[in-house]
Tab-separated table of C-alpha atoms in Angstrom:
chain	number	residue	atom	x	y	z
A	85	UNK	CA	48.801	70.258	112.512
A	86	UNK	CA	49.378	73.336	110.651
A	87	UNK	CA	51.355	73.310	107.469
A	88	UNK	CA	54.928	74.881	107.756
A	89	UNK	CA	55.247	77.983	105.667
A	90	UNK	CA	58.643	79.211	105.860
A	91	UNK	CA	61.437	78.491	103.333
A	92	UNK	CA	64.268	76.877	104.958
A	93	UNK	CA	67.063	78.951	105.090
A	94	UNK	CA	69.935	76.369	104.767
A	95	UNK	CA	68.012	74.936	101.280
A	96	UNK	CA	69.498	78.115	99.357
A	97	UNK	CA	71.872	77.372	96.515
A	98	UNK	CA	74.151	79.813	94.324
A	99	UNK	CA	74.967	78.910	91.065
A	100	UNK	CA	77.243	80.083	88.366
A	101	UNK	CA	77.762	80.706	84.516
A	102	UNK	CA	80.094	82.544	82.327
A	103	UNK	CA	78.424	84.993	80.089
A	104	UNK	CA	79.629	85.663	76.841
A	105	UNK	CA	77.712	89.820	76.984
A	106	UNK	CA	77.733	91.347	80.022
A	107	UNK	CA	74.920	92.073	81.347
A	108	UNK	CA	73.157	88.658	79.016
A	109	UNK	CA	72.008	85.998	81.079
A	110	UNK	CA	73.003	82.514	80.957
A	111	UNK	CA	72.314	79.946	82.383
A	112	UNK	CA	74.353	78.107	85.395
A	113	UNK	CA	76.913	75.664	85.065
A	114	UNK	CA	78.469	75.261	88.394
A	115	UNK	CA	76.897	74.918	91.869
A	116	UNK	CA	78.775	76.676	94.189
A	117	UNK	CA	80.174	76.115	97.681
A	118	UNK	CA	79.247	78.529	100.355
A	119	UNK	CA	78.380	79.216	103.600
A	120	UNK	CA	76.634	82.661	103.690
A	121	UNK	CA	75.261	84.367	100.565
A	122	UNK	CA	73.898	88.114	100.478
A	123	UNK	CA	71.897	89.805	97.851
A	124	UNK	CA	70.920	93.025	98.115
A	125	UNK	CA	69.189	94.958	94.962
A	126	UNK	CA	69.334	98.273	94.367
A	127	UNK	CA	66.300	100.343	93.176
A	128	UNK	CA	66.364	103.569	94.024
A	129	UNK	CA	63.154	104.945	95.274
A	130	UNK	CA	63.141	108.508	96.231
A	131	UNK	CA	60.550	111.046	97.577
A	132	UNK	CA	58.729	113.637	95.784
A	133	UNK	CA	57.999	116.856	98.060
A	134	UNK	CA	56.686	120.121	97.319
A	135	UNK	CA	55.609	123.537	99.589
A	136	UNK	CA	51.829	123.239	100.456
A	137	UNK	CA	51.609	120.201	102.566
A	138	UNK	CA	52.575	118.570	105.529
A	139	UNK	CA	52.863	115.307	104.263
A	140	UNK	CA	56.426	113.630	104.127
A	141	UNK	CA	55.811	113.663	100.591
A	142	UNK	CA	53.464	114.131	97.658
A	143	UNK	CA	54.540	111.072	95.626
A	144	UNK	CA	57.574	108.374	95.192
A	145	UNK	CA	59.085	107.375	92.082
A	146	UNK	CA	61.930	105.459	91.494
A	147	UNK	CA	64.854	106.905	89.525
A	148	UNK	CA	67.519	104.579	89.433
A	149	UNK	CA	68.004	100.731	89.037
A	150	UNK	CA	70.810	98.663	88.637
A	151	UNK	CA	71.455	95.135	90.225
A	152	UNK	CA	72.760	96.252	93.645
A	153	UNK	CA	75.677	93.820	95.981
A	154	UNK	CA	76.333	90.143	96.196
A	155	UNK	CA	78.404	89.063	98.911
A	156	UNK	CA	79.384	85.143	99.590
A	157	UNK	CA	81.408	83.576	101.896
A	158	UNK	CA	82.963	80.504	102.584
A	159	UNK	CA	85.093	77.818	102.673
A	160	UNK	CA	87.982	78.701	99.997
A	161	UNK	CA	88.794	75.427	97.536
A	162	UNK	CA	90.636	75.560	94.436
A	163	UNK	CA	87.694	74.920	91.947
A	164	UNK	CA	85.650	77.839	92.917
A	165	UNK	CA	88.744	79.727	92.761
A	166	UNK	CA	89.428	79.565	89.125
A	167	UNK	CA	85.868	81.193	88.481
A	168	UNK	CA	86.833	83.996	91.509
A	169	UNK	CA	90.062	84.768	89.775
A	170	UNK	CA	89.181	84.640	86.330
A	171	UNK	CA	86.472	87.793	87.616
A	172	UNK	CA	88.584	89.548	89.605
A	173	UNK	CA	91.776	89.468	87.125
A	174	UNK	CA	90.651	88.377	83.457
A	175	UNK	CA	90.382	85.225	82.067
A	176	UNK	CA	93.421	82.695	82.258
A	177	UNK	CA	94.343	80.735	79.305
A	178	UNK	CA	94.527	77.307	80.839
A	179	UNK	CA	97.468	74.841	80.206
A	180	UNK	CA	98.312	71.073	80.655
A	181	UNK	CA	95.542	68.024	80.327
A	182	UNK	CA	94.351	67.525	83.855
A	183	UNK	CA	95.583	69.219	86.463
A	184	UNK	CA	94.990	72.415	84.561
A	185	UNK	CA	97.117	75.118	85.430
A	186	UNK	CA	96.588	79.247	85.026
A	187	UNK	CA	98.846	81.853	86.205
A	188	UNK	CA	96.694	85.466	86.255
A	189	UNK	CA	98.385	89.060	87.444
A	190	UNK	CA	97.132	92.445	88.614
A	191	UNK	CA	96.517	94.910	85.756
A	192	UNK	CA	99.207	97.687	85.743
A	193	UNK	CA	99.471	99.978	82.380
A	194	UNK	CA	97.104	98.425	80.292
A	195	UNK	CA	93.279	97.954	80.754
A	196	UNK	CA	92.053	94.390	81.642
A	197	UNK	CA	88.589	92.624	81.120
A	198	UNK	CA	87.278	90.224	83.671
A	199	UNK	CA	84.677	87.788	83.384
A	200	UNK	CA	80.890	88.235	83.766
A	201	UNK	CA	78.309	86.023	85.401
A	202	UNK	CA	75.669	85.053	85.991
A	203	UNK	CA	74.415	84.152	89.637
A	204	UNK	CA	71.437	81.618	90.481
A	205	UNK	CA	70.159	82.118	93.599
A	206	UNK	CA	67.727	80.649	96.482
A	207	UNK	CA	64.946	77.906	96.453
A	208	UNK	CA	62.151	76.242	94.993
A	209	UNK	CA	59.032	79.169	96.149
A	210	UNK	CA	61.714	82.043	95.896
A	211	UNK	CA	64.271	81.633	92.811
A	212	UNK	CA	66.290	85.082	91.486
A	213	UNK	CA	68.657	85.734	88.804
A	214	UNK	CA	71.786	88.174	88.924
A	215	UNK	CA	73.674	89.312	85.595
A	216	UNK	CA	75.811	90.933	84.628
A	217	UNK	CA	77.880	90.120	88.109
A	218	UNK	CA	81.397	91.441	87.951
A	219	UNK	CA	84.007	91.062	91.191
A	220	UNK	CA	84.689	94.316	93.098
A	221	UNK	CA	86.104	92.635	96.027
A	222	UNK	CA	87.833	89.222	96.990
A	223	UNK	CA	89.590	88.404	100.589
A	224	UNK	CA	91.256	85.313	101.811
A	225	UNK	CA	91.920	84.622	105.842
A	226	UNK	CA	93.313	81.679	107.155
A	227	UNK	CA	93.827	81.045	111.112
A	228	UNK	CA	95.906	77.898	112.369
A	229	UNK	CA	93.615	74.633	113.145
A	230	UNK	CA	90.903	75.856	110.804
A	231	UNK	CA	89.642	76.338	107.031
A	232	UNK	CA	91.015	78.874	104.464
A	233	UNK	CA	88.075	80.873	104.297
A	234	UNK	CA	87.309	83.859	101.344
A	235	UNK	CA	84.905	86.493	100.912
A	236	UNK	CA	83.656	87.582	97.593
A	237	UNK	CA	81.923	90.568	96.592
A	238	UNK	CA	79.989	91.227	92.653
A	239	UNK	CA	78.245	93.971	91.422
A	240	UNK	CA	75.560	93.015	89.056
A	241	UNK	CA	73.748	94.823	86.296
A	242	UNK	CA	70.253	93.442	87.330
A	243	UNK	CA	68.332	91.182	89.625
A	244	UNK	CA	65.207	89.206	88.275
A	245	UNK	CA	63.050	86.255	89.012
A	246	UNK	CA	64.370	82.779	88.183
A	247	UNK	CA	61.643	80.235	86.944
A	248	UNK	CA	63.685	77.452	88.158
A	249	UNK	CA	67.663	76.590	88.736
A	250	UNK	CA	69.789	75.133	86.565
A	251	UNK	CA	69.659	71.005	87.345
A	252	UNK	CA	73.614	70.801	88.673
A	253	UNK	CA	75.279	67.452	89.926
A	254	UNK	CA	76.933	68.421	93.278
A	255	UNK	CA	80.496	68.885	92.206
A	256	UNK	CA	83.618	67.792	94.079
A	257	UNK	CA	85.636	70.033	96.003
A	258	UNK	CA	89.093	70.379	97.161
A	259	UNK	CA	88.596	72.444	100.569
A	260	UNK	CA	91.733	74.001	101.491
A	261	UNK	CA	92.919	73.867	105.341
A	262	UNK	CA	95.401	76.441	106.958
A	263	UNK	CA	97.314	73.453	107.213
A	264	UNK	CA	98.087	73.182	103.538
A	265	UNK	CA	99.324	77.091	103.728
A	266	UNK	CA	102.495	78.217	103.691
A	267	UNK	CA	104.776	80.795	104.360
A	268	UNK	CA	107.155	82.529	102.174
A	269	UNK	CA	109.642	85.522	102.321
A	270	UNK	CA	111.960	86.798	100.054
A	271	UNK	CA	113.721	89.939	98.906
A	272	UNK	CA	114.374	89.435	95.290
A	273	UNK	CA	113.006	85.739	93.891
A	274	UNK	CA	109.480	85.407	94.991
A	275	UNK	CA	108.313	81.963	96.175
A	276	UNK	CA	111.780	80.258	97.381
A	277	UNK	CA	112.552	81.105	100.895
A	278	UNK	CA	109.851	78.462	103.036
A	279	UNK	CA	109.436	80.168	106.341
A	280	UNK	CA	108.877	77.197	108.294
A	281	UNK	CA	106.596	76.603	111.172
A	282	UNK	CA	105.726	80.094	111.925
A	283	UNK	CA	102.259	81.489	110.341
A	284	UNK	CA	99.508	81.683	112.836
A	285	UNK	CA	97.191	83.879	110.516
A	286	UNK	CA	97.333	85.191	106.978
A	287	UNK	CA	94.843	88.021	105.148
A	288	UNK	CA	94.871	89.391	102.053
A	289	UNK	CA	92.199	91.155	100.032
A	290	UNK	CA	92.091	92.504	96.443
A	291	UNK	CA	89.497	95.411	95.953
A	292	UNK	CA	89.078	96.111	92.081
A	293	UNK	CA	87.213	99.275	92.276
A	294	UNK	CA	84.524	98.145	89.114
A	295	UNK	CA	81.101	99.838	88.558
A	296	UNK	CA	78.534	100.059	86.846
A	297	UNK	CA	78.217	103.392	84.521
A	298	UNK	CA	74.581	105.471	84.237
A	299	UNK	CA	73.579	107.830	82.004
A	300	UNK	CA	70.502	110.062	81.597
A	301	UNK	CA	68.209	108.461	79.282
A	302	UNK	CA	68.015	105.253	80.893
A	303	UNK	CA	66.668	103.680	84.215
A	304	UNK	CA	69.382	101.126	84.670
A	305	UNK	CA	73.075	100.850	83.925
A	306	UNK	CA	74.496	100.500	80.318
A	307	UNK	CA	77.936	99.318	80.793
A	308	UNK	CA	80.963	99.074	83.630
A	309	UNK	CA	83.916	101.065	83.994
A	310	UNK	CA	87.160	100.104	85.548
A	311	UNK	CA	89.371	101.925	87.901
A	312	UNK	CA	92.633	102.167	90.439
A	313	UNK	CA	92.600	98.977	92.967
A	314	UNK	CA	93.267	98.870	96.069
A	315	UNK	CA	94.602	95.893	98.070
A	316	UNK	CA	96.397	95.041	101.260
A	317	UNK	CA	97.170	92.308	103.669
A	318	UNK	CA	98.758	90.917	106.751
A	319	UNK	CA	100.272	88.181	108.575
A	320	UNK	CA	100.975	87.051	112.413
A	321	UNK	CA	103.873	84.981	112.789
A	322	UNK	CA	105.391	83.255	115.816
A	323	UNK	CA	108.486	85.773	116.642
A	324	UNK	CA	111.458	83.764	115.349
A	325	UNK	CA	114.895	84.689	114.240
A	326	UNK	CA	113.401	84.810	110.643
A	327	UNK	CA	110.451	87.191	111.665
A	328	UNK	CA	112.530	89.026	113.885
A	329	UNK	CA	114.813	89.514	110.916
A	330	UNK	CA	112.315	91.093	109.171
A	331	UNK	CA	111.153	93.427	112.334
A	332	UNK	CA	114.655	94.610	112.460
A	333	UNK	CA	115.107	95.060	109.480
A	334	UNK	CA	112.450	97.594	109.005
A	335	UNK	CA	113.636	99.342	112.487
A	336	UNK	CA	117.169	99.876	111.176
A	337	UNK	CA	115.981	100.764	107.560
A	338	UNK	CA	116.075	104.371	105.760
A	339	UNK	CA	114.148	103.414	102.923
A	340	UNK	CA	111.265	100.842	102.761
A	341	UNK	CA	111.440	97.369	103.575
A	342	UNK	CA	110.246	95.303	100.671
A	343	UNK	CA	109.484	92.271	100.313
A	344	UNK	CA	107.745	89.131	97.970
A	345	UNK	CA	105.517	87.784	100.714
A	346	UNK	CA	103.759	84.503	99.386
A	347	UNK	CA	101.676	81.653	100.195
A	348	UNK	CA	101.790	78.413	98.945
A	349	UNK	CA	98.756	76.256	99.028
A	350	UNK	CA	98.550	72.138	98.475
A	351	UNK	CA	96.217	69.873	98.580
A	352	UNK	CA	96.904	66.412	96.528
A	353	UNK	CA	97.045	67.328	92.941
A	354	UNK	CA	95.782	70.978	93.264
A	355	UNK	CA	97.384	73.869	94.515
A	356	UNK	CA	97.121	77.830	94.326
A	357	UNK	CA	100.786	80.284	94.733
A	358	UNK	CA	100.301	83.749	95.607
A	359	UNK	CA	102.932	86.031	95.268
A	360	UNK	CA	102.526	89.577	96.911
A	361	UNK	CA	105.426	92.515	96.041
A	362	UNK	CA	104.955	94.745	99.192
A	363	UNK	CA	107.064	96.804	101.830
A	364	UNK	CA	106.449	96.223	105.309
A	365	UNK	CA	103.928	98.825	106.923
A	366	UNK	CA	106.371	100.132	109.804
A	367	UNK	CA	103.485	102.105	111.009
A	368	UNK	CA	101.484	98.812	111.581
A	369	UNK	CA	103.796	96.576	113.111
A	370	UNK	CA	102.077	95.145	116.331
A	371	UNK	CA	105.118	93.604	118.317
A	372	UNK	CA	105.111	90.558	120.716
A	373	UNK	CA	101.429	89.852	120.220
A	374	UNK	CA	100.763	86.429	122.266
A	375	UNK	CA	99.522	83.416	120.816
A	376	UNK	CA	98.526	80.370	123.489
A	377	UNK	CA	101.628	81.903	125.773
A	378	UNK	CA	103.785	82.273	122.881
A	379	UNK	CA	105.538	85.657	121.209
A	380	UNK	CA	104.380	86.482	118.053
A	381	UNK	CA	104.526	89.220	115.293
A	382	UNK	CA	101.826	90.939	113.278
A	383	UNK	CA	103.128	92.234	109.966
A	384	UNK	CA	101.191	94.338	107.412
A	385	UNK	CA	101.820	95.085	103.860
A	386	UNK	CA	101.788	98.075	101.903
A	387	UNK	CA	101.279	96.563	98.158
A	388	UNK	CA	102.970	97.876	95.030
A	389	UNK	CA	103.851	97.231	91.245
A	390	UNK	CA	106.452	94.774	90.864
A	391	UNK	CA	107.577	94.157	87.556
A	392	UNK	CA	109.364	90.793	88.830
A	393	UNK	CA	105.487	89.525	89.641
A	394	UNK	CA	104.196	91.293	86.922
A	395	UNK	CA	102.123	93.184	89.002
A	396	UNK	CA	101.316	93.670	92.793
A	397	UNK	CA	100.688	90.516	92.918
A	398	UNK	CA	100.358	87.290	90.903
A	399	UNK	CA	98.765	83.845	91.404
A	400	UNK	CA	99.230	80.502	89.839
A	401	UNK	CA	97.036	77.633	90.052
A	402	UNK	CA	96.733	73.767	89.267
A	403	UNK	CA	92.865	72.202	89.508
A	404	UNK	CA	90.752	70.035	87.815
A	405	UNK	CA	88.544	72.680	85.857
A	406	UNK	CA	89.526	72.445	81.891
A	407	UNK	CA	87.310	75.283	80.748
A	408	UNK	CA	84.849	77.837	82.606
């Protein structure tokens, strides 16, 4: 019988390590949990045509080359997360002696500088190395009777061949459920009002805006620049008197609704608050959705600066990871 040649898809890992230079690779220190991983380099390769021929072109050269888009996905748990935030945000100064807490906030005013990785990637017959990887997008959806799922999105300076991965135990992992998710709604203190047996769904998604910077006089980039973010988010709720509170209050309002809409994850000893300062998005109210026969609300948010969050939003955490 013929010897299989194909690389088994499923045998891929992704691996991860805190880089002290951007753009210097290091070597991996975590394995980490997903489902779905995406690379995609970017080498621009672009035609050379001139008058004379009918050819499509005369030669190709390539003119550009940075590390391109790495996209993973997954089931969210609060180790992983630290390493997620402390890209997307900046680095958290951990406290306590196991569980460890951090508390990280948008940027406002003042500049901020996330973490770099690096990302091992793949299989024994096809190993690569990503560095310089720097978050430009993260996204968390949750959906009653199921996982907290995220989506995570790095640039990266380069992509090159990895010799071999770092040897990683497996770790543990506290995998959150939508059933350790709640709801919260309040107009002033954010995080107190429990909305009780009422979120069906839940998505919010931070976009950071990062790149890489090119200049003539080099083939790849030299550095990353920062920029406005973006972010928004949503939630469906069954229609109770609390949620239809919040419908009419935006129906009777002359100025925006606003609101600290949070979410408060635990699971044992580990947990993750999120605290989002937004107004309700009157123009994307979708009213008396139905949910298994059942009237429900979907309610979007508009974020904005808060200086009671510190931000447009701010997120603590409690885990096992001391340092990253």
């Amino acid at each position: 019988m013929a010897t299989p040649t194909g690389l088994a898809s499923k045998l891929r890992q992704v691996q991860i390590g805190k880089e002290t230079t951007w753009g210097t690779a290091v070597a991996a220190t975590r394995r980490l949990a997903v489902q779905e991983a995406t690379f995609k380099p970017n080498i621009q390769t672009e035609p050379i045509t001139e008058l004379g021929t009918l050819a499509p072109a005369v030669d190709v050269d390539i003119v550009y080359k940075d590390g391109g888009e790495i996209e993973l996905k997954g089931y969210l748990n609060v180790e992983d997360f630290q390493y997620y935030m402390d890209g997307t945000f900046a680095a958290a100064t951990p406290s306590g002696a196991g569980p460890y807490a951090r508390t990280w906030t948008a940027p406002h005013r003042l500049a901020y500088a996330p973490n770099s990785y690096t990302l091992e990637y793949g299989q024994a017959g096809g190993l690569y190395k990503a560095a310089g990887c720097l978050v430009s997008k993260f996204e968390i959806t949750g959906k009653i009777k199921e996982w907290l799922m995220f989506t995570i999105t790095f640039i990266a300076k380069e992509v090159t061949t990895l010799s071999s991965l770092a040897a990683l135990a497996d770790p543990v992992y506290t995998r959150i459920r939508a059933a350790d998710c709640g709801l919260t709604i309040d107009p002033t203190t954010p995080l107190t009002t429990t909305i009780a047996s009422t979120l069906l769904e839940m998505k919010f998604s931070f976009t950071t805006n990062i790149h890489n910077k090119p200049y003539m006089g080099q083939l790849g980039p030299a550095g990353f620049g920062i920029d406005g973010w973006e972010a928004d988010g949503e939630i469906k709720a069954e229609f109770t008197s609390a949620i239809k509170a919040e419908l009419d209050a935006v129906l009777t309002a002359t100025t925006a609704v606003k609101r600290f809409v949070g979410f408060t994850i635990a699971r044992g000893t580990s947990s993750i608050d999120l605290a989002f300062a937004a107004a309700w998005n009157s123009s994307e109210q979708t009213m008396f959705d139905d949910e298994n026969g059942n009237q429900a609300l979907t309610l979007a948010m508009i974020p904005y600066h808060s200086a009671t969050v510190g931000g447009f939003v701010s997120c603590d955490s409690t885990s096992s990871i001391a340092s990253i």
